[in-house]
PDB file of C-alpha atoms in Angstrom:
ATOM      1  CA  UNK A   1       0.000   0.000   0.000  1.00 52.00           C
ATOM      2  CA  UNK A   2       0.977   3.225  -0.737  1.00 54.00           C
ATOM      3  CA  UNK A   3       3.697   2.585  -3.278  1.00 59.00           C
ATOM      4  CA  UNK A   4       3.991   4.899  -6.498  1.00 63.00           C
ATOM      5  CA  UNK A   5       1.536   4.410  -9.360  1.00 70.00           C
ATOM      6  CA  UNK A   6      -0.926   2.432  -6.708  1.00 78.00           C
ATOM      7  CA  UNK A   7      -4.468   3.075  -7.787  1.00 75.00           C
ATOM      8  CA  UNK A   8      -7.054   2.495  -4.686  1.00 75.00           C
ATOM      9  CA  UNK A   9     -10.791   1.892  -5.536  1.00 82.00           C
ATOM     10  CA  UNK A  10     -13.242   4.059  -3.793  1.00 85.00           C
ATOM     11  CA  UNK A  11     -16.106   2.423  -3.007  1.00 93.00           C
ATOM     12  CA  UNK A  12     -19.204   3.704  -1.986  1.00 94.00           C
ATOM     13  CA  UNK A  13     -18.787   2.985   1.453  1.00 94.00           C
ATOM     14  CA  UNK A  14     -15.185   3.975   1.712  1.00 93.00           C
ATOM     15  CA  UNK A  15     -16.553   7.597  -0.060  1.00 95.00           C
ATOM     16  CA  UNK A  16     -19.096   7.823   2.885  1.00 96.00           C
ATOM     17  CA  UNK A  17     -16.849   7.043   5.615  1.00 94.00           C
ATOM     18  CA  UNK A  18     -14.511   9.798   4.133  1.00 95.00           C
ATOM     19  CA  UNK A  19     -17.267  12.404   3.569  1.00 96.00           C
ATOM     20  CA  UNK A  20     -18.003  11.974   7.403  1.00 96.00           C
ATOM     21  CA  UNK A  21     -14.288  11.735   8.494  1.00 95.00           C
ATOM     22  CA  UNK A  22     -13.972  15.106   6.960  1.00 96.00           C
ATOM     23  CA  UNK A  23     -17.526  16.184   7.055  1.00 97.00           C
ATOM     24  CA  UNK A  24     -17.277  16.750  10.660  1.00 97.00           C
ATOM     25  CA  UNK A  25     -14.656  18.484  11.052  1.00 96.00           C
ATOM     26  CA  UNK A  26     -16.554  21.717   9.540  1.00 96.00           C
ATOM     27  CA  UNK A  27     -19.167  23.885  10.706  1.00 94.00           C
ATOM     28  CA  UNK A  28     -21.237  22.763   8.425  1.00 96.00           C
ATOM     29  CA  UNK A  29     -21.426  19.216   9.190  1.00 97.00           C
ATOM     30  CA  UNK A  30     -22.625  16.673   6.923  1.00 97.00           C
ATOM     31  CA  UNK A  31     -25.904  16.521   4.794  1.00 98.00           C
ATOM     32  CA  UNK A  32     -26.601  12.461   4.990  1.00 97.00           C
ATOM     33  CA  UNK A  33     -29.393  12.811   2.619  1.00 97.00           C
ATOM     34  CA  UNK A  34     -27.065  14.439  -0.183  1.00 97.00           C
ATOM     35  CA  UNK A  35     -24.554  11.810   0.712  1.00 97.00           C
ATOM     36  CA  UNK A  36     -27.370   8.637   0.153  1.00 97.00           C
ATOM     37  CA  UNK A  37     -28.204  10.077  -2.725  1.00 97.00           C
ATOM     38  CA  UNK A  38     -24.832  10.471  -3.861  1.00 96.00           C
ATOM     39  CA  UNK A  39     -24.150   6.983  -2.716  1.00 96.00           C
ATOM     40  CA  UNK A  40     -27.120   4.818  -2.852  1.00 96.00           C
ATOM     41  CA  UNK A  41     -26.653   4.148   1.013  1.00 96.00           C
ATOM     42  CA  UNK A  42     -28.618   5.045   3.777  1.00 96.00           C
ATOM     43  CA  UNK A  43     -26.409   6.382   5.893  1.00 96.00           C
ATOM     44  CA  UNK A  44     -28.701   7.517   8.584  1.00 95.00           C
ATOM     45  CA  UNK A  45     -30.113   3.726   8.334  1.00 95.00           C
ATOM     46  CA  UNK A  46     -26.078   2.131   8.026  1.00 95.00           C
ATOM     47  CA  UNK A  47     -25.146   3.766  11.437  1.00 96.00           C
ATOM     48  CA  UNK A  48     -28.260   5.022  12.842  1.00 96.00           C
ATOM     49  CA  UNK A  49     -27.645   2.819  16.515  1.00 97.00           C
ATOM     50  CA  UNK A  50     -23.651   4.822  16.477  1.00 97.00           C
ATOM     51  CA  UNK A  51     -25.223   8.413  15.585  1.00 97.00           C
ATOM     52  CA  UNK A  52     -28.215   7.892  18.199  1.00 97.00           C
ATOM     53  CA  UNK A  53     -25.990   7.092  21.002  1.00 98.00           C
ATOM     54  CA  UNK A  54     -23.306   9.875  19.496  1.00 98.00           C
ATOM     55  CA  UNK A  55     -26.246  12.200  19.722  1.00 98.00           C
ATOM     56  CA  UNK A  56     -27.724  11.446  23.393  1.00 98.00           C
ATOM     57  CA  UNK A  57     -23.977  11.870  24.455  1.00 98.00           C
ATOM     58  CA  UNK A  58     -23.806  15.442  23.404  1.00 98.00           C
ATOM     59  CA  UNK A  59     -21.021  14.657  20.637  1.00 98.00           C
ATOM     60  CA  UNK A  60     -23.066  15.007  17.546  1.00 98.00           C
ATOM     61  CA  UNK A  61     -26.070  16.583  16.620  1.00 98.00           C
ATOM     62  CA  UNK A  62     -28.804  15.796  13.960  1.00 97.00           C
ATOM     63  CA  UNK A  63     -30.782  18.253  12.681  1.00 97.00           C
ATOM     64  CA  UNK A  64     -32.078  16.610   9.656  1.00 95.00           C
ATOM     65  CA  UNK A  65     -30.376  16.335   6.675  1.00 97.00           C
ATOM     66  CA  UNK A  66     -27.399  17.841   8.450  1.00 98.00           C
ATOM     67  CA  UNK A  67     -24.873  15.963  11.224  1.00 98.00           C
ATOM     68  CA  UNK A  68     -22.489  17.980  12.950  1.00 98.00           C
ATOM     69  CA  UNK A  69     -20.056  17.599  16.079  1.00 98.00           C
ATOM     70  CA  UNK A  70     -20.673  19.521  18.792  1.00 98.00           C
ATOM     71  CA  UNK A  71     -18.582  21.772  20.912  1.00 97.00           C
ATOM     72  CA  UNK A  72     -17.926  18.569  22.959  1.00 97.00           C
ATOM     73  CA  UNK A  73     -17.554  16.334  19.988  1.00 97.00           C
ATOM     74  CA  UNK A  74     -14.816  18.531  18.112  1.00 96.00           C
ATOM     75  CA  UNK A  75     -12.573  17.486  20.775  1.00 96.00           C
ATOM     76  CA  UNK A  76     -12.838  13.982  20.559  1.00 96.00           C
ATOM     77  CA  UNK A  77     -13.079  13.625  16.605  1.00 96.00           C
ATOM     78  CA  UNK A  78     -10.913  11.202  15.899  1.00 96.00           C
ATOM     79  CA  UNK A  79     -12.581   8.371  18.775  1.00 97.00           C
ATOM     80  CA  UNK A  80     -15.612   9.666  16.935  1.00 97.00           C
ATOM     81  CA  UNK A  81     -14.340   8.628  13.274  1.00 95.00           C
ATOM     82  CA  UNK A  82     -12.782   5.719  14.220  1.00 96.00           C
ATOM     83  CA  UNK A  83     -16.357   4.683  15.650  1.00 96.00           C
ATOM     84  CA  UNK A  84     -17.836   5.206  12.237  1.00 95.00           C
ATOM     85  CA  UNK A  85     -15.470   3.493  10.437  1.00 93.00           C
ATOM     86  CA  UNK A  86     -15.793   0.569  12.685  1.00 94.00           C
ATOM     87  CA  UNK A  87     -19.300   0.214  12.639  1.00 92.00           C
ATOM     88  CA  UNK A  88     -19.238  -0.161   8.935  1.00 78.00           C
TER      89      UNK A  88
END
């Protein structure tokens, strides 16, 4: 892995994981409905349980389409990301 001239697929899922890995780290958060439609998955669906409990926690927040970190969540981002892309 990461030798020159190395080509690695994106797959849908890998595209989603990324979009939220980078997603939250803005303001703006992430709009999962753009992002199913973008990717023919439900995200809210895929990791619904993980943004729920991320939610009641005061890390994220979901105001529909958009998913952002909180004040609290900013600080812990990375636990946060790694969560998603373990739950995948």
């Amino acid at each position: 892995a990461g030798e020159s001239g190395e080509v690695l697929e994106l797959t849908p899922l890998n595209f989603v994981q990324d979009m939220l890995m980078t997603g939250l780290r803005t303001t703006r958060g992430v709009n999962l409905e753009a992002l199913s439609t973008r990717t023919q998955i439900d995200v809210m669906n895929t990791y619904e349980s993980l943004i729920t409990t991320l939610v009641q926690k005061g890390l994220l927040s979901y105001q529909a389409p958009w998913l952002r970190a909180t004040d609290a969540g900013i600080l812990q981002l990375n636990p946060i990301v790694k969560a998603f892309f373990e739950a995948s």
